Amino acid sequence: MPSAVPLAQRPKRADGRRNYDGILQAARAAFESQGTEASLEDIARSAGVAIGTLYGHFATREALIEAAVREGLESLCASAAAQENSAEPDVALAAWFRQAVIHCSIYRGLVGFLASSSYHEGTPLHHSCVKMHDTGGRLLERAQRAGLVRADLTPEHLFTMLTSAAWARENDTPRSGGSEWLVDLLIEAMSQSADEAQLDGVRGT
Amino acid sequence: MPSAVPLAQRPKRADGRRNYDGILQAARAAFESQGTEASLEDIARSAGVAIGTLYGHFATREALIEAAVREGLESLCASAAAQENSAEPDVALAAWFRQAVIHCSIYRGLVGFLASSSYHEGTPLHHSCVKMHDTGGRLLERAQRAGLVRADLTPEHLFTMLTSAAWARENDTPRSGGSEWLVDLLIEAMSQSADEAQLDGVRGT
DNA sequence: ACCTGAACACCGTTCAAGT
DNA sequence: ACCTGAACACCGTTCAAGT
């Protein structure tokens, strides 16, 4: 069994698929302008279906959110796997980190769901979180083997940095410190100089 | 005029003060166990007053939150001002940063209000945010003058780091990366070595 | 000056009835 | 297999009436 939680599925019947897609489209628009707390009734209304239809396709708000971001997170991880062997290990990691931060903050409130799903199995978004852990972890390990990133970093640390930066981005204001800046700082903080890497080598890390 | 926004005020009449205090106590308990989205009706109920009484004292949810954390943030800034000249500049900054992270994450959801209040005048929590900016900024500047902290850091950057770490703490899980770790990383990232400081000196920073 | 609670509006969620 | 919308529960917020 690949996943214990029944994720939202595109129906087979034509009318069902039409509604499913319409709801998803309306949800994306609503989440984009009002965040993940947007009214589900409004979403159903603007999709032209009854509220019961929305619940029929998406059992919970989180299931709807999951369906709305699934493709994006999927492609984020897919593109990372593709470039995994092309770019320099540290550049690849940094580039992916930047993309991931953006993906996790497309909707205001999304990163909160991601954070609480990450270590809670049985939650719709958990699968996506695990996938991000895995691909992030792979990029991380590769950079660490090359001695370009601190050896004491774990995939969990990476995920914490990721979500924190995404949250900062979500709450960005023209006058605020700037999440872009924070991302730079975090990337710099996880890299290490050649000397430090050699020290690690001596210590046998 | 010190503040354009009318913050919640302790009433002068005895019965009013009793209710005000009771609501505040109930609110703190509710926020602690359920976060800042706790039901206001429940709070009023467990304080033994009608819902109208709660609204009479605290016009908005944010006003209630503000009143609940005011003392804590006040004392946080006061203690920083006191130690401002005792400890080493960088240690003082780091210590305050740690305390601040804790204070901003006592209630789940609080840091979200802080982040959105920081640059929005006319919001109940704005005053507290400005105060944190100021005291944080003073500690920062002192550490920078001593060449112990990166010169390009602004108080806004510090606030962004602060709230991000507080958010991470708010969402901490036994299995997660650990916000404590993130705090350490951020503190380390803002410090700079003596060599770098000298370089800055040469450049005239 | 302060308290009360009914009244209104709104939203989430379920489910019996329909096609 | 899928859709509908009434029904229920709950919460936020206001305000006329009271002390």
Tab-separated table of C-alpha atoms (C1' of nucleotides) in Angstrom:
chain	number	residue	atom	x	y	z
A	1	MET	CA	0.000	0.000	0.000
A	2	PRO	CA	1.639	3.198	-1.207
A	3	SER	CA	-0.481	5.513	0.895
A	4	ALA	CA	-2.886	4.863	3.772
A	5	VAL	CA	-4.741	8.128	3.205
A	6	PRO	CA	-7.200	8.266	0.347
A	7	LEU	CA	-6.192	11.341	-1.595
A	8	ALA	CA	-8.626	13.174	-3.814
A	9	GLN	CA	-9.035	11.384	-7.111
A	10	ARG	CA	-10.209	12.612	-10.455
A	11	PRO	CA	-13.544	10.880	-11.112
A	12	LYS	CA	-14.097	8.689	-14.146
A	13	ARG	CA	-17.486	9.926	-15.132
A	14	ALA	CA	-17.424	12.938	-17.413
A	15	ASP	CA	-19.661	15.225	-15.348
A	16	GLY	CA	-17.755	14.349	-12.202
A	17	ARG	CA	-14.464	15.175	-13.832
A	18	ARG	CA	-15.835	18.489	-15.043
A	19	ASN	CA	-16.901	19.429	-11.543
A	20	TYR	CA	-13.697	18.170	-9.986
A	21	ASP	CA	-11.642	20.312	-12.328
A	22	GLY	CA	-13.883	23.309	-11.872
A	23	ILE	CA	-13.654	23.138	-8.106
A	24	LEU	CA	-9.899	22.789	-8.268
A	25	GLN	CA	-9.614	25.801	-10.529
A	26	ALA	CA	-11.855	27.881	-8.284
A	27	ALA	CA	-9.939	26.714	-5.234
A	28	ARG	CA	-6.595	27.723	-6.716
A	29	ALA	CA	-7.946	31.173	-7.491
A	30	ALA	CA	-9.434	31.545	-4.019
A	31	PHE	CA	-6.322	30.268	-2.231
A	32	GLU	CA	-4.196	32.622	-4.263
A	33	SER	CA	-6.163	35.705	-3.322
A	34	GLN	CA	-7.387	34.798	0.152
A	35	GLY	CA	-5.087	32.081	1.400
A	36	THR	CA	-5.856	28.519	2.408
A	37	GLU	CA	-8.577	29.690	4.782
A	38	ALA	CA	-10.769	30.823	1.909
A	39	SER	CA	-14.438	29.948	2.254
A	40	LEU	CA	-15.259	26.524	0.840
A	41	GLU	CA	-18.804	27.661	0.146
A	42	ASP	CA	-17.476	30.509	-1.962
A	43	ILE	CA	-15.281	28.097	-3.859
A	44	ALA	CA	-18.210	25.779	-4.558
A	45	ARG	CA	-20.339	28.738	-5.565
A	46	SER	CA	-17.788	30.155	-7.965
A	47	ALA	CA	-17.295	26.683	-9.413
A	48	GLY	CA	-21.028	26.502	-10.019
A	49	VAL	CA	-21.632	23.405	-7.900
A	50	ALA	CA	-23.438	22.694	-4.660
A	51	ILE	CA	-21.419	22.530	-1.482
A	52	GLY	CA	-22.127	18.815	-1.196
A	53	THR	CA	-20.379	18.236	-4.484
A	54	LEU	CA	-17.230	19.837	-3.176
A	55	TYR	CA	-17.261	17.617	-0.117
A	56	GLY	CA	-17.962	14.618	-2.298
A	57	HIS	CA	-14.703	15.145	-4.130
A	58	PHE	CA	-12.591	16.607	-1.354
A	59	ALA	CA	-13.400	15.186	2.054
A	60	THR	CA	-11.525	17.866	3.982
A	61	ARG	CA	-10.051	21.289	3.361
A	62	GLU	CA	-6.616	19.772	3.520
A	63	ALA	CA	-7.510	17.287	0.805
A	64	LEU	CA	-8.499	20.189	-1.423
A	65	ILE	CA	-5.290	22.039	-0.666
A	66	GLU	CA	-3.321	18.898	-1.369
A	67	ALA	CA	-4.963	18.493	-4.749
A	68	ALA	CA	-4.307	22.135	-5.527
A	69	VAL	CA	-0.561	21.885	-4.925
A	70	ARG	CA	0.125	18.265	-5.817
A	71	GLU	CA	1.295	18.945	-9.354
A	72	GLY	CA	3.537	21.798	-8.311
A	73	LEU	CA	5.341	19.867	-5.613
A	74	GLU	CA	5.546	16.843	-7.831
A	75	SER	CA	7.272	18.785	-10.584
A	76	LEU	CA	9.538	20.486	-8.060
A	77	CYS	CA	10.856	17.124	-6.948
A	78	ALA	CA	10.967	15.735	-10.469
A	79	SER	CA	13.082	18.590	-11.767
A	80	ALA	CA	15.460	18.139	-8.842
A	81	ALA	CA	15.913	14.481	-9.647
A	82	ALA	CA	16.658	15.374	-13.259
A	83	GLN	CA	19.339	17.941	-12.494
A	84	GLU	CA	20.743	15.878	-9.677
A	85	ASN	CA	23.777	14.883	-11.659
A	86	SER	CA	24.239	17.845	-13.937
A	87	ALA	CA	25.048	20.899	-11.806
A	88	GLU	CA	27.603	21.273	-9.057
A	89	PRO	CA	26.289	19.619	-5.893
A	90	ASP	CA	26.112	22.806	-3.858
A	91	VAL	CA	24.602	24.896	-6.652
A	92	ALA	CA	22.029	22.217	-7.312
A	93	LEU	CA	21.056	22.151	-3.647
A	94	ALA	CA	20.865	25.922	-3.414
A	95	ALA	CA	18.816	26.196	-6.579
A	96	TRP	CA	16.377	23.555	-5.415
A	97	PHE	CA	16.096	25.196	-2.025
A	98	ARG	CA	15.129	28.475	-3.661
A	99	GLN	CA	12.502	26.821	-5.821
A	100	ALA	CA	11.133	24.853	-2.893
A	101	VAL	CA	10.720	27.975	-0.776
A	102	ILE	CA	8.660	29.533	-3.529
A	103	HIS	CA	6.524	26.437	-4.020
A	104	CYS	CA	5.774	26.194	-0.318
A	105	SER	CA	4.556	29.751	-0.125
A	106	ILE	CA	2.318	30.136	-3.183
A	107	TYR	CA	-0.706	30.231	-0.917
A	108	ARG	CA	-0.740	32.065	2.347
A	109	GLY	CA	-1.244	29.425	5.026
A	110	LEU	CA	0.049	26.539	2.959
A	111	VAL	CA	3.334	26.180	4.773
A	112	GLY	CA	1.481	25.750	8.052
A	113	PHE	CA	-0.274	22.723	6.655
A	114	LEU	CA	2.987	21.390	5.268
A	115	ALA	CA	4.743	21.762	8.604
A	116	SER	CA	2.018	19.940	10.481
A	117	SER	CA	1.738	17.245	7.827
A	118	SER	CA	5.400	16.475	7.608
A	119	TYR	CA	5.558	14.196	10.619
A	120	HIS	CA	1.910	13.219	10.792
A	121	GLU	CA	1.145	10.153	8.731
A	122	GLY	CA	-2.443	9.832	7.753
A	123	THR	CA	-2.673	13.415	6.613
A	124	PRO	CA	-3.287	14.274	2.956
A	125	LEU	CA	-0.156	16.345	2.523
A	126	HIS	CA	2.102	13.889	4.286
A	127	HIS	CA	3.040	12.075	1.125
A	128	SER	CA	4.152	15.288	-0.573
A	129	CYS	CA	6.195	16.214	2.472
A	130	VAL	CA	7.968	12.878	2.503
A	131	LYS	CA	8.775	13.319	-1.141
A	132	MET	CA	10.294	16.714	-0.459
A	133	HIS	CA	12.267	15.256	2.417
A	134	ASP	CA	13.614	12.558	0.132
A	135	THR	CA	14.637	14.703	-2.794
A	136	GLY	CA	16.010	17.398	-0.516
A	137	GLY	CA	17.879	14.752	1.404
A	138	ARG	CA	19.428	13.342	-1.731
A	139	LEU	CA	20.673	16.720	-2.898
A	140	LEU	CA	21.942	17.387	0.593
A	141	GLU	CA	23.850	14.147	0.894
A	142	ARG	CA	25.482	14.654	-2.478
A	143	ALA	CA	26.673	18.114	-1.493
A	144	GLN	CA	27.917	16.788	1.807
A	145	ARG	CA	29.883	14.006	0.144
A	146	ALA	CA	31.578	16.676	-1.957
A	147	GLY	CA	32.445	18.483	1.272
A	148	LEU	CA	30.563	21.591	0.207
A	149	VAL	CA	27.910	21.568	2.908
A	150	ARG	CA	28.090	21.107	6.653
A	151	ALA	CA	28.153	17.434	7.475
A	152	ASP	CA	25.907	17.780	10.523
A	153	LEU	CA	22.913	18.870	8.476
A	154	THR	CA	20.030	16.417	8.306
A	155	PRO	CA	17.088	16.343	5.876
A	156	GLU	CA	14.912	17.367	8.817
A	157	HIS	CA	17.056	20.452	9.344
A	158	LEU	CA	16.751	21.238	5.675
A	159	PHE	CA	12.986	20.945	5.870
A	160	THR	CA	12.857	23.231	8.889
A	161	MET	CA	14.924	25.846	7.072
A	162	LEU	CA	12.747	25.448	4.031
A	163	THR	CA	9.456	25.962	5.805
A	164	SER	CA	10.765	28.792	7.951
A	165	ALA	CA	11.938	30.662	4.890
A	166	ALA	CA	8.656	29.932	3.139
A	167	TRP	CA	6.762	31.293	6.108
A	168	ALA	CA	8.909	34.432	6.010
A	169	ARG	CA	8.125	34.787	2.328
A	170	GLU	CA	4.444	34.312	2.993
A	171	ASN	CA	4.576	37.191	5.452
A	172	ASP	CA	6.806	39.372	3.356
A	173	THR	CA	6.201	43.112	3.333
A	174	PRO	CA	7.949	45.782	1.295
A	175	ARG	CA	9.320	47.209	4.510
A	176	SER	CA	10.201	43.916	6.147
A	177	GLY	CA	13.586	42.235	6.296
A	178	GLY	CA	12.917	40.389	3.084
A	179	SER	CA	12.585	36.650	2.748
A	180	GLU	CA	14.898	36.675	-0.246
A	181	TRP	CA	17.601	37.852	2.053
A	182	LEU	CA	16.811	35.144	4.589
A	183	VAL	CA	17.080	32.485	1.913
A	184	ASP	CA	20.539	33.770	1.002
A	185	LEU	CA	21.564	33.723	4.631
A	186	LEU	CA	20.370	30.162	5.144
A	187	ILE	CA	22.092	28.932	2.012
A	188	GLU	CA	25.296	30.573	3.082
A	189	ALA	CA	24.911	29.127	6.559
A	190	MET	CA	24.662	25.572	5.352
A	191	SER	CA	27.684	25.772	3.111
A	192	GLN	CA	31.134	25.308	4.527
A	193	SER	CA	34.586	26.308	3.372
A	194	ALA	CA	37.193	23.884	2.042
A	195	ASP	CA	39.218	24.125	5.277
A	196	GLU	CA	36.266	23.050	7.347
A	197	ALA	CA	35.672	20.175	4.982
A	198	GLN	CA	39.270	19.052	5.397
A	199	LEU	CA	38.897	19.188	9.163
A	200	ASP	CA	35.888	16.950	8.824
A	201	GLY	CA	37.961	14.647	6.690
A	202	VAL	CA	40.642	14.419	9.358
A	203	ARG	CA	37.998	13.674	11.945
A	204	GLY	CA	36.685	10.989	9.657
A	205	THR	CA	33.223	12.436	9.127
B	1	MET	CA	0.147	61.040	21.116
B	2	PRO	CA	2.082	57.931	21.942
B	3	SER	CA	-0.229	55.553	20.160
B	4	ALA	CA	-3.007	56.134	17.643
B	5	VAL	CA	-4.658	52.798	18.443
B	6	PRO	CA	-6.709	52.545	21.606
B	7	LEU	CA	-5.288	49.508	23.366
B	8	ALA	CA	-7.310	47.579	25.896
B	9	GLN	CA	-7.338	49.356	29.228
B	10	ARG	CA	-7.958	48.063	32.712
B	11	PRO	CA	-11.250	49.652	33.842
B	12	LYS	CA	-11.457	51.804	36.923
B	13	ARG	CA	-14.618	50.434	38.398
B	14	ALA	CA	-14.092	47.417	40.615
B	15	ASP	CA	-16.492	45.050	38.879
B	16	GLY	CA	-15.107	45.998	35.500
B	17	ARG	CA	-11.590	45.323	36.647
B	18	ARG	CA	-12.618	41.950	38.017
B	19	ASN	CA	-14.120	40.952	34.705
B	20	TYR	CA	-11.232	42.356	32.710
B	21	ASP	CA	-8.768	40.322	34.729
B	22	GLY	CA	-10.895	37.216	34.583
B	23	ILE	CA	-11.230	37.400	30.826
B	24	LEU	CA	-7.505	37.908	30.461
B	25	GLN	CA	-6.767	34.915	32.636
B	26	ALA	CA	-9.210	32.737	30.718
B	27	ALA	CA	-7.797	33.989	27.438
B	28	ARG	CA	-4.242	33.141	28.411
B	29	ALA	CA	-5.294	29.623	29.358
B	30	ALA	CA	-7.241	29.190	26.139
B	31	PHE	CA	-4.482	30.602	23.937
B	32	GLU	CA	-1.989	28.358	25.642
B	33	SER	CA	-3.908	25.186	24.974
B	34	GLN	CA	-5.653	26.024	21.709
B	35	GLY	CA	-3.688	28.849	20.145
B	36	THR	CA	-4.766	32.375	19.286
B	37	GLU	CA	-7.736	31.062	17.299
B	38	ALA	CA	-9.436	29.838	20.457
B	39	SER	CA	-13.159	30.529	20.641
B	40	LEU	CA	-13.924	33.909	22.179
B	41	GLU	CA	-17.275	32.607	23.360
B	42	ASP	CA	-15.547	29.839	25.241
B	43	ILE	CA	-13.217	32.348	26.818
B	44	ALA	CA	-16.104	34.514	27.927
B	45	ARG	CA	-17.944	31.476	29.234
B	46	SER	CA	-15.025	30.180	31.244
B	47	ALA	CA	-14.486	33.675	32.619
B	48	GLY	CA	-18.096	33.686	33.745
B	49	VAL	CA	-19.134	36.759	31.743
B	50	ALA	CA	-21.416	37.386	28.790
B	51	ILE	CA	-19.868	37.609	25.356
B	52	GLY	CA	-20.782	41.293	25.191
B	53	THR	CA	-18.607	41.962	28.211
B	54	LEU	CA	-15.604	40.492	26.459
B	55	TYR	CA	-16.171	42.711	23.448
B	56	GLY	CA	-16.690	45.668	25.717
B	57	HIS	CA	-13.190	45.314	27.075
B	58	PHE	CA	-11.436	43.950	24.014
B	59	ALA	CA	-12.782	45.316	20.763
B	60	THR	CA	-11.072	42.738	18.581
B	61	ARG	CA	-9.389	39.390	18.967
B	62	GLU	CA	-6.077	41.054	18.321
B	63	ALA	CA	-6.679	43.504	21.148
B	64	LEU	CA	-7.215	40.571	23.483
B	65	ILE	CA	-4.064	38.864	22.266
B	66	GLU	CA	-2.153	42.083	22.705
B	67	ALA	CA	-3.320	42.442	26.279
B	68	ALA	CA	-2.404	38.826	26.948
B	69	VAL	CA	1.207	39.229	25.812
B	70	ARG	CA	1.853	42.884	26.629
B	71	GLU	CA	3.552	42.281	29.960
B	72	GLY	CA	5.742	39.518	28.603
B	73	LEU	CA	7.056	41.513	25.666
B	74	GLU	CA	7.444	44.560	27.859
B	75	SER	CA	9.630	42.702	30.339
B	76	LEU	CA	11.572	41.102	27.507
B	77	CYS	CA	12.579	44.515	26.239
B	78	ALA	CA	13.125	45.902	29.714
B	79	SER	CA	15.522	43.138	30.694
B	80	ALA	CA	17.450	43.689	27.473
B	81	ALA	CA	17.840	47.383	28.205
B	82	ALA	CA	19.145	46.520	31.655
B	83	GLN	CA	21.791	44.082	30.494
B	84	GLU	CA	22.693	46.211	27.532
B	85	ASN	CA	25.941	47.314	29.075
B	86	SER	CA	26.829	44.386	31.262
B	87	ALA	CA	27.467	41.375	29.056
B	88	GLU	CA	29.644	41.086	25.972
B	89	PRO	CA	27.811	42.671	23.009
B	90	ASP	CA	27.498	39.466	21.008
B	91	VAL	CA	26.476	37.336	23.971
B	92	ALA	CA	23.910	39.897	25.008
B	93	LEU	CA	22.435	39.919	21.506
B	94	ALA	CA	22.362	36.135	21.280
B	95	ALA	CA	20.798	35.784	24.712
B	96	TRP	CA	18.104	38.310	23.908
B	97	PHE	CA	17.436	36.650	20.587
B	98	ARG	CA	16.834	33.339	22.333
B	99	GLN	CA	14.478	34.886	24.839
B	100	ALA	CA	12.624	36.777	22.154
B	101	VAL	CA	12.066	33.638	20.094
B	102	ILE	CA	10.466	31.990	23.107
B	103	HIS	CA	8.302	35.006	23.902
B	104	CYS	CA	7.024	35.207	20.334
B	105	SER	CA	5.941	31.596	20.320
B	106	ILE	CA	4.188	31.133	23.657
B	107	TYR	CA	0.880	30.894	21.845
B	108	ARG	CA	0.466	29.037	18.606
B	109	GLY	CA	-0.522	31.648	16.035
B	110	LEU	CA	0.921	34.597	17.901
B	111	VAL	CA	3.893	35.099	15.642
B	112	GLY	CA	1.585	35.432	12.660
B	113	PHE	CA	-0.090	38.386	14.308
B	114	LEU	CA	3.268	39.863	15.225
B	115	ALA	CA	4.555	39.561	11.673
B	116	SER	CA	1.519	41.260	10.205
B	117	SER	CA	1.491	43.954	12.882
B	118	SER	CA	5.111	44.876	12.587
B	119	TYR	CA	4.736	47.156	9.598
B	120	HIS	CA	1.053	47.989	9.943
B	121	GLU	CA	0.467	51.017	12.093
B	122	GLY	CA	-2.972	51.174	13.574
B	123	THR	CA	-2.866	47.596	14.733
B	124	PRO	CA	-2.932	46.713	18.423
B	125	LEU	CA	0.316	44.781	18.409
B	126	HIS	CA	2.191	47.321	16.355
B	127	HIS	CA	3.488	49.183	19.358
B	128	SER	CA	4.962	46.027	20.861
B	129	CYS	CA	6.605	45.195	17.557
B	130	VAL	CA	8.207	48.598	17.291
B	131	LYS	CA	9.535	48.201	20.794
B	132	MET	CA	11.086	44.874	19.887
B	133	HIS	CA	12.573	46.415	16.776
B	134	ASP	CA	14.108	49.153	18.841
B	135	THR	CA	15.639	47.069	21.594
B	136	GLY	CA	16.786	44.431	19.142
B	137	GLY	CA	18.248	47.146	16.975
B	138	ARG	CA	20.186	48.655	19.869
B	139	LEU	CA	21.695	45.322	20.842
B	140	LEU	CA	22.510	44.688	17.210
B	141	GLU	CA	24.216	48.007	16.650
B	142	ARG	CA	26.342	47.586	19.744
B	143	ALA	CA	27.520	44.162	18.610
B	144	GLN	CA	28.223	45.537	15.166
B	145	ARG	CA	30.296	48.418	16.525
B	146	ALA	CA	32.370	45.821	18.378
B	147	GLY	CA	32.863	44.039	15.054
B	148	LEU	CA	31.277	40.857	16.361
B	149	VAL	CA	28.271	40.765	14.083
B	150	ARG	CA	27.907	41.213	10.346
B	151	ALA	CA	27.688	44.878	9.530
B	152	ASP	CA	25.080	44.440	6.822
B	153	LEU	CA	22.428	43.235	9.256
B	154	THR	CA	19.510	45.566	9.844
B	155	PRO	CA	16.941	45.509	12.647
B	156	GLU	CA	14.422	44.388	10.050
B	157	HIS	CA	16.588	41.403	9.214
B	158	LEU	CA	16.823	40.607	12.886
B	159	PHE	CA	13.058	40.738	13.212
B	160	THR	CA	12.621	38.457	10.230
B	161	MET	CA	15.030	35.940	11.736
B	162	LEU	CA	13.278	36.239	15.058
B	163	THR	CA	9.806	35.575	13.756
B	164	SER	CA	10.921	32.807	11.438
B	165	ALA	CA	12.593	30.996	14.302
B	166	ALA	CA	9.560	31.584	16.503
B	167	TRP	CA	7.333	30.132	13.831
B	168	ALA	CA	9.595	27.096	13.612
B	169	ARG	CA	9.356	26.712	17.367
B	170	GLU	CA	5.611	27.028	17.239
B	171	ASN	CA	5.520	24.155	14.768
B	172	ASP	CA	8.125	22.084	16.514
B	173	THR	CA	7.690	18.337	16.614
B	174	PRO	CA	9.828	15.737	18.371
B	175	ARG	CA	10.801	14.350	15.009
B	176	SER	CA	11.279	17.695	13.271
B	177	GLY	CA	14.522	19.516	12.655
B	178	GLY	CA	14.216	21.363	15.921
B	179	SER	CA	13.796	25.075	16.325
B	180	GLU	CA	16.491	25.147	18.967
B	181	TRP	CA	18.908	24.084	16.300
B	182	LEU	CA	17.643	26.748	13.905
B	183	VAL	CA	18.181	29.422	16.537
B	184	ASP	CA	21.764	28.278	16.955
B	185	LEU	CA	22.270	28.355	13.206
B	186	LEU	CA	20.877	31.862	12.876
B	187	ILE	CA	22.949	33.174	15.744
B	188	GLU	CA	26.044	31.657	14.230
B	189	ALA	CA	25.124	33.082	10.841
B	190	MET	CA	24.874	36.629	12.083
B	191	SER	CA	28.194	36.551	13.888
B	192	GLN	CA	31.390	37.139	12.012
B	193	SER	CA	34.993	36.249	12.689
B	194	ALA	CA	37.664	38.758	13.654
B	195	ASP	CA	39.251	38.552	10.194
B	196	GLU	CA	36.020	39.526	8.520
B	197	ALA	CA	35.650	42.396	10.933
B	198	GLN	CA	39.114	43.616	10.012
B	199	LEU	CA	38.247	43.381	6.356
B	200	ASP	CA	35.243	45.536	7.064
B	201	GLY	CA	37.525	47.958	8.863
B	202	VAL	CA	39.790	48.201	5.842
B	203	ARG	CA	36.802	48.827	3.635
B	204	GLY	CA	35.721	51.535	6.042
B	205	THR	CA	32.492	49.962	7.175
C	1	DA	C1'	-19.724	52.906	33.514
C	2	DC	C1'	-20.455	48.554	32.841
C	3	DC	C1'	-23.135	44.156	31.977
C	4	DT	C1'	-26.473	41.113	29.614
C	5	DG	C1'	-28.054	38.028	26.094
C	6	DA	C1'	-30.987	37.863	22.164
C	7	DA	C1'	-30.474	38.660	17.268
C	8	DC	C1'	-28.218	38.499	12.950
C	9	DA	C1'	-24.934	36.890	9.638
C	10	DC	C1'	-21.935	33.546	8.136
C	11	DC	C1'	-19.559	29.287	7.656
C	12	DG	C1'	-18.475	24.146	7.977
C	13	DT	C1'	-20.333	19.636	7.564
C	14	DT	C1'	-23.702	15.982	6.965
C	15	DC	C1'	-27.169	13.407	4.716
C	16	DA	C1'	-31.629	11.988	2.706
C	17	DA	C1'	-33.440	12.424	-1.663
C	18	DG	C1'	-32.722	12.665	-6.327
C	19	DT	C1'	-30.713	11.606	-11.365
D	1	DA	C1'	-21.693	7.186	-9.632
D	2	DC	C1'	-22.533	11.573	-8.836
D	3	DC	C1'	-25.268	15.842	-7.577
D	4	DT	C1'	-28.387	18.738	-4.764
D	5	DG	C1'	-29.603	21.755	-1.065
D	6	DA	C1'	-31.951	21.796	3.245
D	7	DA	C1'	-30.720	21.068	8.016
D	8	DC	C1'	-27.884	21.342	11.972
D	9	DA	C1'	-24.250	23.106	14.800
D	10	DC	C1'	-21.231	26.585	15.877
D	11	DC	C1'	-19.003	30.962	16.040
D	12	DG	C1'	-18.213	36.135	15.578
D	13	DT	C1'	-20.199	40.541	16.264
D	14	DT	C1'	-23.602	44.050	17.346
D	15	DC	C1'	-26.852	46.464	20.067
D	16	DA	C1'	-31.067	47.677	22.692
D	17	DA	C1'	-32.234	47.163	27.295
D	18	DG	C1'	-30.861	46.972	31.813
D	19	DT	C1'	-28.218	48.120	36.506
